[in-house]
PDB file of C-alpha atoms in Angstrom:
ATOM      1  CA  MET A   1      45.828 109.407 100.258  1.00 55.00           C
ATOM      2  CA  ALA A   2      47.836 112.613 100.289  1.00 55.00           C
ATOM      3  CA  LYS A   3      50.341 111.167 102.719  1.00 58.00           C
ATOM      4  CA  LEU A   4      50.813 108.101 100.314  1.00 57.00           C
ATOM      5  CA  GLN A   5      51.403 110.387  97.372  1.00 60.00           C
ATOM      6  CA  GLY A   6      53.746 112.415  99.387  1.00 60.00           C
ATOM      7  CA  LYS A   7      55.768 109.223 100.458  1.00 62.00           C
ATOM      8  CA  LYS A   8      55.935 108.019  96.852  1.00 64.00           C
ATOM      9  CA  LYS A   9      57.281 111.412  95.710  1.00 65.00           C
ATOM     10  CA  ARG A  10      59.912 111.423  98.446  1.00 70.00           C
ATOM     11  CA  ASP A  11      60.856 107.870  97.480  1.00 68.00           C
ATOM     12  CA  SER A  12      61.150 108.777  93.894  1.00 74.00           C
ATOM     13  CA  TYR A  13      63.229 111.820  94.843  1.00 76.00           C
ATOM     14  CA  ASP A  14      65.496 109.643  96.934  1.00 77.00           C
ATOM     15  CA  VAL A  15      66.046 107.206  93.935  1.00 80.00           C
ATOM     16  CA  VAL A  16      67.003 110.088  91.581  1.00 83.00           C
ATOM     17  CA  ALA A  17      69.264 111.734  94.214  1.00 84.00           C
ATOM     18  CA  ASN A  18      71.027 108.366  95.054  1.00 86.00           C
ATOM     19  CA  ILE A  19      71.675 107.861  91.228  1.00 89.00           C
ATOM     20  CA  VAL A  20      73.257 111.235  90.841  1.00 89.00           C
ATOM     21  CA  ILE A  21      75.396 110.811  94.013  1.00 88.00           C
ATOM     22  CA  VAL A  22      76.526 107.341  92.760  1.00 89.00           C
ATOM     23  CA  PHE A  23      77.306 108.947  89.268  1.00 89.00           C
ATOM     24  CA  PHE A  24      79.539 111.688  90.668  1.00 89.00           C
ATOM     25  CA  ALA A  25      81.160 109.350  93.232  1.00 85.00           C
ATOM     26  CA  ILE A  26      82.108 107.000  90.266  1.00 86.00           C
ATOM     27  CA  CYS A  27      83.479 110.161  88.339  1.00 87.00           C
ATOM     28  CA  ASN A  28      85.510 110.999  91.560  1.00 85.00           C
ATOM     29  CA  LEU A  29      86.921 107.619  92.056  1.00 84.00           C
ATOM     30  CA  PHE A  30      87.745 106.749  88.457  1.00 87.00           C
ATOM     31  CA  PRO A  31      91.103 108.821  88.381  1.00 84.00           C
ATOM     32  CA  ILE A  32      92.241 106.703  91.435  1.00 85.00           C
ATOM     33  CA  TYR A  33      91.182 103.485  89.672  1.00 86.00           C
ATOM     34  CA  TRP A  34      92.980 104.553  86.492  1.00 83.00           C
ATOM     35  CA  LEU A  35      96.078 105.630  88.318  1.00 84.00           C
ATOM     36  CA  PHE A  36      96.356 102.324  90.451  1.00 86.00           C
ATOM     37  CA  THR A  37      95.636 100.048  87.460  1.00 85.00           C
ATOM     38  CA  SER A  38      97.927 101.964  85.215  1.00 83.00           C
ATOM     39  CA  SER A  39     100.872 101.473  87.627  1.00 83.00           C
ATOM     40  CA  LEU A  40     100.333  97.607  87.263  1.00 82.00           C
ATOM     41  CA  LYS A  41     100.644  97.703  83.373  1.00 81.00           C
ATOM     42  CA  ASN A  42     103.729  98.084  81.125  1.00 79.00           C
ATOM     43  CA  SER A  43     104.512 101.637  79.965  1.00 73.00           C
ATOM     44  CA  SER A  44     103.151 100.885  76.430  1.00 72.00           C
ATOM     45  CA  ASP A  45      99.826  99.680  77.614  1.00 73.00           C
ATOM     46  CA  VAL A  46      99.386 103.073  79.616  1.00 75.00           C
ATOM     47  CA  ILE A  47      99.156 104.967  76.451  1.00 74.00           C
ATOM     48  CA  LYS A  48      97.523 102.274  74.423  1.00 75.00           C
ATOM     49  CA  MET A  49      94.535 103.419  72.290  1.00 77.00           C
ATOM     50  CA  PRO A  50      91.847 102.226  72.784  1.00 78.00           C
ATOM     51  CA  PRO A  51      92.861 101.712  76.413  1.00 76.00           C
ATOM     52  CA  ASP A  52      92.688  98.623  78.429  1.00 75.00           C
ATOM     53  CA  TRP A  53      90.274  99.265  81.252  1.00 80.00           C
ATOM     54  CA  TRP A  54      91.820  96.450  83.222  1.00 80.00           C
ATOM     55  CA  PRO A  55      95.428  95.275  83.026  1.00 78.00           C
ATOM     56  CA  LYS A  56      95.763  92.140  80.667  1.00 78.00           C
ATOM     57  CA  THR A  57      99.119  91.233  82.519  1.00 77.00           C
ATOM     58  CA  PHE A  58      99.973  92.378  86.056  1.00 79.00           C
ATOM     59  CA  THR A  59     103.505  93.668  86.794  1.00 80.00           C
ATOM     60  CA  PHE A  60     104.884  94.971  90.109  1.00 80.00           C
ATOM     61  CA  SER A  61     108.246  95.933  88.533  1.00 80.00           C
ATOM     62  CA  ASN A  62     107.214  99.632  88.638  1.00 80.00           C
ATOM     63  CA  TYR A  63     106.872  99.644  92.380  1.00 83.00           C
ATOM     64  CA  THR A  64     110.315  97.837  92.815  1.00 82.00           C
ATOM     65  CA  GLU A  65     111.796 100.234  90.405  1.00 80.00           C
ATOM     66  CA  VAL A  66     110.544 103.259  92.397  1.00 80.00           C
ATOM     67  CA  PHE A  67     112.137 101.974  95.581  1.00 82.00           C
ATOM     68  CA  ASP A  68     115.342 100.738  94.011  1.00 80.00           C
ATOM     69  CA  SER A  69     116.190 103.771  91.926  1.00 79.00           C
ATOM     70  CA  GLN A  70     114.973 106.421  94.180  1.00 81.00           C
ATOM     71  CA  PRO A  71     115.154 106.936  97.960  1.00 86.00           C
ATOM     72  CA  ALA A  72     111.314 106.513  98.266  1.00 83.00           C
ATOM     73  CA  LEU A  73     111.432 105.020 101.778  1.00 87.00           C
ATOM     74  CA  ARG A  74     113.348 108.154 102.922  1.00 90.00           C
ATOM     75  CA  TRP A  75     110.876 110.223 101.108  1.00 90.00           C
ATOM     76  CA  THR A  76     107.910 108.605 102.852  1.00 88.00           C
ATOM     77  CA  PHE A  77     109.524 108.672 106.260  1.00 92.00           C
ATOM     78  CA  ASN A  78     110.071 112.592 105.654  1.00 93.00           C
ATOM     79  CA  SER A  79     106.555 113.107 104.572  1.00 92.00           C
ATOM     80  CA  LEU A  80     105.044 110.987 107.641  1.00 91.00           C
ATOM     81  CA  TYR A  81     107.309 112.917 110.156  1.00 94.00           C
ATOM     82  CA  VAL A  82     106.617 116.365 108.726  1.00 94.00           C
ATOM     83  CA  ALA A  83     102.858 115.705 108.394  1.00 92.00           C
ATOM     84  CA  GLY A  84     102.508 113.923 111.617  1.00 91.00           C
ATOM     85  CA  LEU A  85     104.524 116.222 113.890  1.00 94.00           C
ATOM     86  CA  SER A  86     102.971 119.301 112.273  1.00 94.00           C
ATOM     87  CA  THR A  87      99.413 118.092 112.980  1.00 93.00           C
ATOM     88  CA  ILE A  88     100.141 116.953 116.441  1.00 94.00           C
ATOM     89  CA  LEU A  89     101.737 120.357 117.258  1.00 95.00           C
ATOM     90  CA  LEU A  90      98.855 122.126 115.636  1.00 94.00           C
ATOM     91  CA  VAL A  91      96.138 120.260 117.389  1.00 93.00           C
ATOM     92  CA  VAL A  92      97.819 120.891 120.802  1.00 94.00           C
ATOM     93  CA  THR A  93      98.296 124.638 120.267  1.00 93.00           C
ATOM     94  CA  SER A  94      94.979 125.122 118.482  1.00 93.00           C
ATOM     95  CA  SER A  95      93.041 123.374 121.083  1.00 93.00           C
ATOM     96  CA  MET A  96      94.539 125.473 123.790  1.00 92.00           C
ATOM     97  CA  ALA A  97      94.108 128.584 122.060  1.00 92.00           C
ATOM     98  CA  ALA A  98      90.491 127.773 120.959  1.00 93.00           C
ATOM     99  CA  TYR A  99      89.489 127.025 124.518  1.00 93.00           C
ATOM    100  CA  ALA A 100      91.099 130.245 125.778  1.00 91.00           C
ATOM    101  CA  PHE A 101      89.129 132.326 123.115  1.00 91.00           C
ATOM    102  CA  SER A 102      85.960 130.376 124.022  1.00 90.00           C
ATOM    103  CA  LYS A 103      85.748 130.063 127.635  1.00 89.00           C
ATOM    104  CA  LEU A 104      88.332 132.299 129.440  1.00 87.00           C
ATOM    105  CA  ARG A 105      87.816 136.129 129.919  1.00 87.00           C
ATOM    106  CA  PHE A 106      90.547 138.404 129.256  1.00 85.00           C
ATOM    107  CA  LYS A 107      91.028 141.929 128.055  1.00 87.00           C
ATOM    108  CA  GLY A 108      91.047 142.479 124.224  1.00 86.00           C
ATOM    109  CA  LYS A 109      89.795 138.813 123.560  1.00 87.00           C
ATOM    110  CA  MET A 110      87.713 139.519 120.622  1.00 88.00           C
ATOM    111  CA  VAL A 111      90.083 142.087 118.929  1.00 91.00           C
ATOM    112  CA  ILE A 112      92.947 139.483 119.318  1.00 89.00           C
ATOM    113  CA  PHE A 113      90.749 136.822 117.820  1.00 89.00           C
ATOM    114  CA  VAL A 114      89.621 138.917 114.879  1.00 89.00           C
ATOM    115  CA  ILE A 115      93.299 139.863 114.209  1.00 89.00           C
ATOM    116  CA  PHE A 116      94.427 136.266 114.540  1.00 84.00           C
ATOM    117  CA  ILE A 117      91.471 135.013 112.278  1.00 85.00           C
ATOM    118  CA  SER A 118      92.281 137.675 109.624  1.00 88.00           C
ATOM    119  CA  SER A 119      95.580 135.812 108.906  1.00 85.00           C
ATOM    120  CA  LEU A 120      93.370 133.395 107.091  1.00 84.00           C
ATOM    121  CA  MET A 121      92.872 135.866 104.353  1.00 86.00           C
ATOM    122  CA  VAL A 122      96.527 135.940 103.707  1.00 84.00           C
ATOM    123  CA  PRO A 123      97.774 133.145 101.249  1.00 83.00           C
ATOM    124  CA  LYS A 124     100.785 131.390 102.357  1.00 80.00           C
ATOM    125  CA  GLU A 125     102.484 131.874  98.828  1.00 81.00           C
ATOM    126  CA  VAL A 126     102.566 135.678  99.690  1.00 85.00           C
ATOM    127  CA  MET A 127     104.820 134.881 102.685  1.00 86.00           C
ATOM    128  CA  ILE A 128     107.133 132.451 100.965  1.00 88.00           C
ATOM    129  CA  VAL A 129     110.061 134.893 100.631  1.00 89.00           C
ATOM    130  CA  PRO A 130     109.962 136.228 104.147  1.00 89.00           C
ATOM    131  CA  LEU A 131     109.343 132.626 105.611  1.00 89.00           C
ATOM    132  CA  PHE A 132     112.386 131.446 103.483  1.00 91.00           C
ATOM    133  CA  ARG A 133     114.599 134.164 104.752  1.00 91.00           C
ATOM    134  CA  ILE A 134     113.722 133.490 108.375  1.00 91.00           C
ATOM    135  CA  ALA A 135     114.256 129.733 107.952  1.00 90.00           C
ATOM    136  CA  GLN A 136     117.605 130.427 106.240  1.00 90.00           C
ATOM    137  CA  ASP A 137     118.717 132.682 109.227  1.00 91.00           C
ATOM    138  CA  LEU A 138     117.738 129.880 111.689  1.00 90.00           C
ATOM    139  CA  GLY A 139     119.557 127.390 109.622  1.00 89.00           C
ATOM    140  CA  LEU A 140     116.376 125.346 108.869  1.00 89.00           C
ATOM    141  CA  VAL A 141     116.938 125.006 105.125  1.00 90.00           C
ATOM    142  CA  ASN A 142     117.330 121.424 104.049  1.00 90.00           C
ATOM    143  CA  ASP A 143     116.014 120.522 107.585  1.00 91.00           C
ATOM    144  CA  LEU A 144     112.730 118.755 108.077  1.00 91.00           C
ATOM    145  CA  HIS A 145     111.899 121.085 110.944  1.00 91.00           C
ATOM    146  CA  GLY A 146     111.876 123.997 108.594  1.00 90.00           C
ATOM    147  CA  MET A 147     108.918 122.367 106.844  1.00 91.00           C
ATOM    148  CA  ILE A 148     107.199 121.752 110.192  1.00 92.00           C
ATOM    149  CA  TRP A 149     107.225 125.011 112.372  1.00 90.00           C
ATOM    150  CA  PRO A 150     105.335 127.217 109.786  1.00 88.00           C
ATOM    151  CA  ASN A 151     102.381 124.719 109.575  1.00 88.00           C
ATOM    152  CA  VAL A 152     102.119 124.837 113.384  1.00 89.00           C
ATOM    153  CA  ALA A 153     101.096 128.711 113.579  1.00 79.00           C
ATOM    154  CA  VAL A 154      98.071 128.339 111.574  1.00 84.00           C
ATOM    155  CA  ALA A 155      94.693 130.071 112.494  1.00 88.00           C
ATOM    156  CA  PHE A 156      92.410 127.582 110.778  1.00 89.00           C
ATOM    157  CA  GLY A 157      92.690 125.133 113.718  1.00 89.00           C
ATOM    158  CA  VAL A 158      91.673 127.667 116.303  1.00 91.00           C
ATOM    159  CA  PHE A 159      88.693 128.962 114.096  1.00 90.00           C
ATOM    160  CA  LEU A 160      87.463 125.300 113.668  1.00 88.00           C
ATOM    161  CA  LEU A 161      87.897 124.139 117.351  1.00 90.00           C
ATOM    162  CA  LYS A 162      86.475 127.401 118.792  1.00 90.00           C
ATOM    163  CA  GLY A 163      83.069 126.431 117.383  1.00 87.00           C
ATOM    164  CA  PHE A 164      83.255 123.034 119.260  1.00 88.00           C
ATOM    165  CA  PHE A 165      84.193 124.690 122.487  1.00 91.00           C
ATOM    166  CA  ASP A 166      81.442 127.261 122.091  1.00 89.00           C
ATOM    167  CA  SER A 167      78.905 124.366 121.837  1.00 87.00           C
ATOM    168  CA  VAL A 168      80.087 122.902 125.208  1.00 87.00           C
ATOM    169  CA  PRO A 169      77.687 124.467 128.013  1.00 88.00           C
ATOM    170  CA  ASP A 170      79.392 126.612 130.504  1.00 86.00           C
ATOM    171  CA  ALA A 171      77.634 124.723 133.249  1.00 87.00           C
ATOM    172  CA  LEU A 172      80.107 121.763 132.847  1.00 85.00           C
ATOM    173  CA  ARG A 173      83.205 124.207 133.411  1.00 85.00           C
ATOM    174  CA  GLU A 174      81.367 125.667 136.549  1.00 86.00           C
ATOM    175  CA  ALA A 175      80.545 122.273 137.899  1.00 87.00           C
ATOM    176  CA  ALA A 176      83.961 121.096 137.386  1.00 84.00           C
ATOM    177  CA  ARG A 177      85.432 124.194 139.248  1.00 85.00           C
ATOM    178  CA  ILE A 178      82.946 123.483 142.175  1.00 84.00           C
ATOM    179  CA  ASP A 179      84.408 120.132 142.299  1.00 83.00           C
ATOM    180  CA  GLY A 180      87.854 121.505 142.831  1.00 84.00           C
ATOM    181  CA  ALA A 181      89.132 120.911 139.279  1.00 82.00           C
ATOM    182  CA  GLY A 182      91.750 123.350 137.930  1.00 84.00           C
ATOM    183  CA  GLU A 183      91.864 124.916 134.658  1.00 85.00           C
ATOM    184  CA  VAL A 184      94.260 122.401 133.149  1.00 87.00           C
ATOM    185  CA  ARG A 185      92.200 119.498 134.506  1.00 88.00           C
ATOM    186  CA  THR A 186      89.078 120.889 133.229  1.00 88.00           C
ATOM    187  CA  PHE A 187      90.554 121.427 129.856  1.00 89.00           C
ATOM    188  CA  LEU A 188      92.140 117.871 129.638  1.00 88.00           C
ATOM    189  CA  GLN A 189      89.485 115.668 131.446  1.00 88.00           C
ATOM    190  CA  ILE A 190      86.216 117.422 130.451  1.00 88.00           C
ATOM    191  CA  MET A 191      86.549 119.688 127.390  1.00 90.00           C
ATOM    192  CA  ILE A 192      88.943 117.507 125.312  1.00 90.00           C
ATOM    193  CA  PRO A 193      86.938 114.401 125.290  1.00 89.00           C
ATOM    194  CA  ILE A 194      83.628 116.458 124.319  1.00 88.00           C
ATOM    195  CA  VAL A 195      85.493 118.129 121.394  1.00 89.00           C
ATOM    196  CA  LYS A 196      87.156 114.934 120.169  1.00 87.00           C
ATOM    197  CA  PRO A 197      85.233 114.796 116.800  1.00 84.00           C
ATOM    198  CA  GLY A 198      86.438 118.357 115.987  1.00 87.00           C
ATOM    199  CA  ILE A 199      90.036 117.309 116.902  1.00 89.00           C
ATOM    200  CA  GLY A 200      89.693 114.197 114.602  1.00 84.00           C
ATOM    201  CA  ALA A 201      88.348 116.449 111.671  1.00 84.00           C
ATOM    202  CA  LEU A 202      91.181 118.929 112.187  1.00 88.00           C
ATOM    203  CA  PHE A 203      93.718 116.191 112.271  1.00 87.00           C
ATOM    204  CA  ILE A 204      92.834 114.640 109.026  1.00 85.00           C
ATOM    205  CA  LEU A 205      92.327 118.074 107.253  1.00 87.00           C
ATOM    206  CA  ASN A 206      95.675 119.409 108.471  1.00 90.00           C
ATOM    207  CA  PHE A 207      97.573 116.128 107.693  1.00 89.00           C
ATOM    208  CA  VAL A 208      96.302 116.099 104.137  1.00 87.00           C
ATOM    209  CA  GLN A 209      97.071 119.843 103.804  1.00 89.00           C
ATOM    210  CA  VAL A 210     100.619 119.469 105.072  1.00 92.00           C
ATOM    211  CA  TRP A 211     101.223 116.091 103.160  1.00 90.00           C
ATOM    212  CA  ASN A 212     100.265 118.036  99.948  1.00 87.00           C
ATOM    213  CA  ASP A 213     102.191 121.327 100.815  1.00 88.00           C
ATOM    214  CA  TYR A 214     104.336 120.874  97.624  1.00 87.00           C
ATOM    215  CA  LEU A 215     105.602 124.397  97.264  1.00 88.00           C
ATOM    216  CA  TRP A 216     106.972 125.113 100.682  1.00 91.00           C
ATOM    217  CA  GLN A 217     108.571 121.633 101.025  1.00 90.00           C
ATOM    218  CA  LEU A 218     110.217 122.046  97.650  1.00 89.00           C
ATOM    219  CA  VAL A 219     111.701 125.397  98.767  1.00 91.00           C
ATOM    220  CA  ILE A 220     113.146 124.030 101.942  1.00 92.00           C
ATOM    221  CA  GLY A 221     114.175 120.469 100.989  1.00 87.00           C
ATOM    222  CA  GLN A 222     116.672 121.240  98.293  1.00 83.00           C
ATOM    223  CA  GLU A 223     118.793 118.147  98.751  1.00 87.00           C
ATOM    224  CA  LYS A 224     117.567 114.801  97.454  1.00 84.00           C
ATOM    225  CA  GLU A 225     117.593 113.144 100.767  1.00 86.00           C
ATOM    226  CA  MET A 226     115.507 115.903 102.499  1.00 89.00           C
ATOM    227  CA  LYS A 227     112.684 115.824  99.850  1.00 90.00           C
ATOM    228  CA  THR A 228     109.185 114.638 100.864  1.00 91.00           C
ATOM    229  CA  LEU A 229     107.270 112.034  99.140  1.00 86.00           C
ATOM    230  CA  MET A 230     105.166 114.432  97.078  1.00 85.00           C
ATOM    231  CA  VAL A 231     108.241 116.600  95.938  1.00 87.00           C
ATOM    232  CA  GLY A 232     110.233 113.437  95.160  1.00 86.00           C
ATOM    233  CA  ILE A 233     107.493 111.825  93.085  1.00 82.00           C
ATOM    234  CA  ALA A 234     106.899 115.269  91.406  1.00 79.00           C
ATOM    235  CA  THR A 235     110.460 114.956  90.001  1.00 79.00           C
ATOM    236  CA  LEU A 236     109.790 111.753  88.464  1.00 74.00           C
ATOM    237  CA  MET A 237     107.116 113.465  86.481  1.00 67.00           C
ATOM    238  CA  GLN A 238     109.520 116.087  85.196  1.00 60.00           C
ATOM    239  CA  ASP A 239     112.142 113.510  84.061  1.00 59.00           C
ATOM    240  CA  LEU A 240     112.175 112.648  80.393  1.00 52.00           C
ATOM    241  CA  ASN A 241     111.927 109.020  81.139  1.00 60.00           C
ATOM    242  CA  PRO A 242     109.073 107.898  78.853  1.00 65.00           C
ATOM    243  CA  ASN A 243     108.081 105.001  81.285  1.00 73.00           C
ATOM    244  CA  PHE A 244     104.739 106.329  82.326  1.00 76.00           C
ATOM    245  CA  ALA A 245     103.773 103.066  84.174  1.00 79.00           C
ATOM    246  CA  TYR A 246     106.861 103.914  86.399  1.00 77.00           C
ATOM    247  CA  LYS A 247     105.398 107.359  87.086  1.00 79.00           C
ATOM    248  CA  MET A 248     102.028 106.165  87.804  1.00 82.00           C
ATOM    249  CA  ALA A 249     103.553 103.702  90.436  1.00 83.00           C
ATOM    250  CA  GLY A 250     105.326 106.671  91.906  1.00 82.00           C
ATOM    251  CA  ALA A 251     102.031 108.641  92.183  1.00 82.00           C
ATOM    252  CA  THR A 252     100.060 105.763  93.730  1.00 85.00           C
ATOM    253  CA  VAL A 253     102.931 105.287  96.458  1.00 83.00           C
ATOM    254  CA  ALA A 254     102.205 109.003  97.215  1.00 83.00           C
ATOM    255  CA  ALA A 255      98.220 108.573  97.248  1.00 83.00           C
ATOM    256  CA  ILE A 256      98.179 105.575  99.452  1.00 83.00           C
ATOM    257  CA  PRO A 257      99.067 106.990 102.826  1.00 81.00           C
ATOM    258  CA  MET A 258      96.483 109.638 102.261  1.00 79.00           C
ATOM    259  CA  LEU A 259      93.803 107.011 101.565  1.00 81.00           C
ATOM    260  CA  ILE A 260      94.740 105.056 104.785  1.00 82.00           C
ATOM    261  CA  ILE A 261      94.605 108.030 106.813  1.00 77.00           C
ATOM    262  CA  PHE A 262      91.080 108.952 105.676  1.00 76.00           C
ATOM    263  CA  LEU A 263      89.822 105.546 106.237  1.00 78.00           C
ATOM    264  CA  LEU A 264      91.170 105.544 109.638  1.00 76.00           C
ATOM    265  CA  PHE A 265      89.748 108.893 110.628  1.00 71.00           C
ATOM    266  CA  GLN A 266      86.583 109.293 108.353  1.00 70.00           C
ATOM    267  CA  GLY A 267      84.348 108.689 111.463  1.00 68.00           C
ATOM    268  CA  TYR A 268      85.751 111.606 113.358  1.00 64.00           C
ATOM    269  CA  PHE A 269      85.804 113.616 110.120  1.00 61.00           C
ATOM    270  CA  THR A 270      82.121 113.283 109.390  1.00 62.00           C
ATOM    271  CA  ARG A 271      81.062 113.758 112.943  1.00 61.00           C
ATOM    272  CA  GLY A 272      83.532 116.742 113.193  1.00 53.00           C
ATOM    273  CA  LEU A 273      82.067 118.605 110.253  1.00 55.00           C
ATOM    274  CA  ALA A 274      78.531 117.829 111.347  1.00 54.00           C
ATOM    275  CA  GLY A 275      79.211 118.763 114.969  1.00 53.00           C
ATOM    276  CA  GLY A 276      80.936 122.025 114.144  1.00 48.00           C
ATOM    277  CA  ALA A 277      77.877 123.279 112.496  1.00 46.00           C
ATOM    278  CA  VAL A 278      75.790 123.010 115.699  1.00 48.00           C
ATOM    279  CA  LYS A 279      75.723 125.952 118.083  1.00 45.00           C
ATOM    280  CA  GLU A 280      73.908 126.212 121.327  1.00 45.00           C
TER     281      GLU A 280
END
């Protein structure tokens, strides 16, 4: 009888919890819904009161105007190139560094790791001026690579992946060495497949971070052709053009790649966050 009452109590709790979760999910998704539907309206319908929750007439002219009047394709390529290459380089360097800190033995390892991780406490905005001076001296202003390299030397990836490498038993590495595998082969063929969920989580987190890195990309990409999609779309918001639907279309174009990336990597993302919390 007590078990039956306990089960009913848990079921009631699950129903209430699911209702609360669905409510907050709708609250979070509504801005995306409003952004997309507004981009398909006329400008006057966007600011209409009371609003039309669903467009009465669909128009795609806002999207064609974005790509006709602005170099949106170039901005999209710039964003994909910067975010993609930055993330790939970060994954490569972070995985190697995390493996070294986790499995290799060398003098001063913990001291170096603490100093390295301490850089997470320094906001990037504090380093904008010296970073810009360095980029200027290296001729990387108005260059996409000037947006890439500062995002490669980030300690967060090492911190995240070290937890995954720590969860891998040392016996696997020792067995590989007994079988004659070198350090590089052990790292690539044994360790990397095991920590793949962590790499997937790092990939999506860093890709989103670099994609939305508005301030640094604004500082480096000063010419119109060198702007990224986020910076370019932001310039539309600053214009005095009252066509709000046109601006909504631009914001939707900037948001769609992020939604696609998340849908592609959501499996790795959820497994990576859950796996990183488990320690042996």
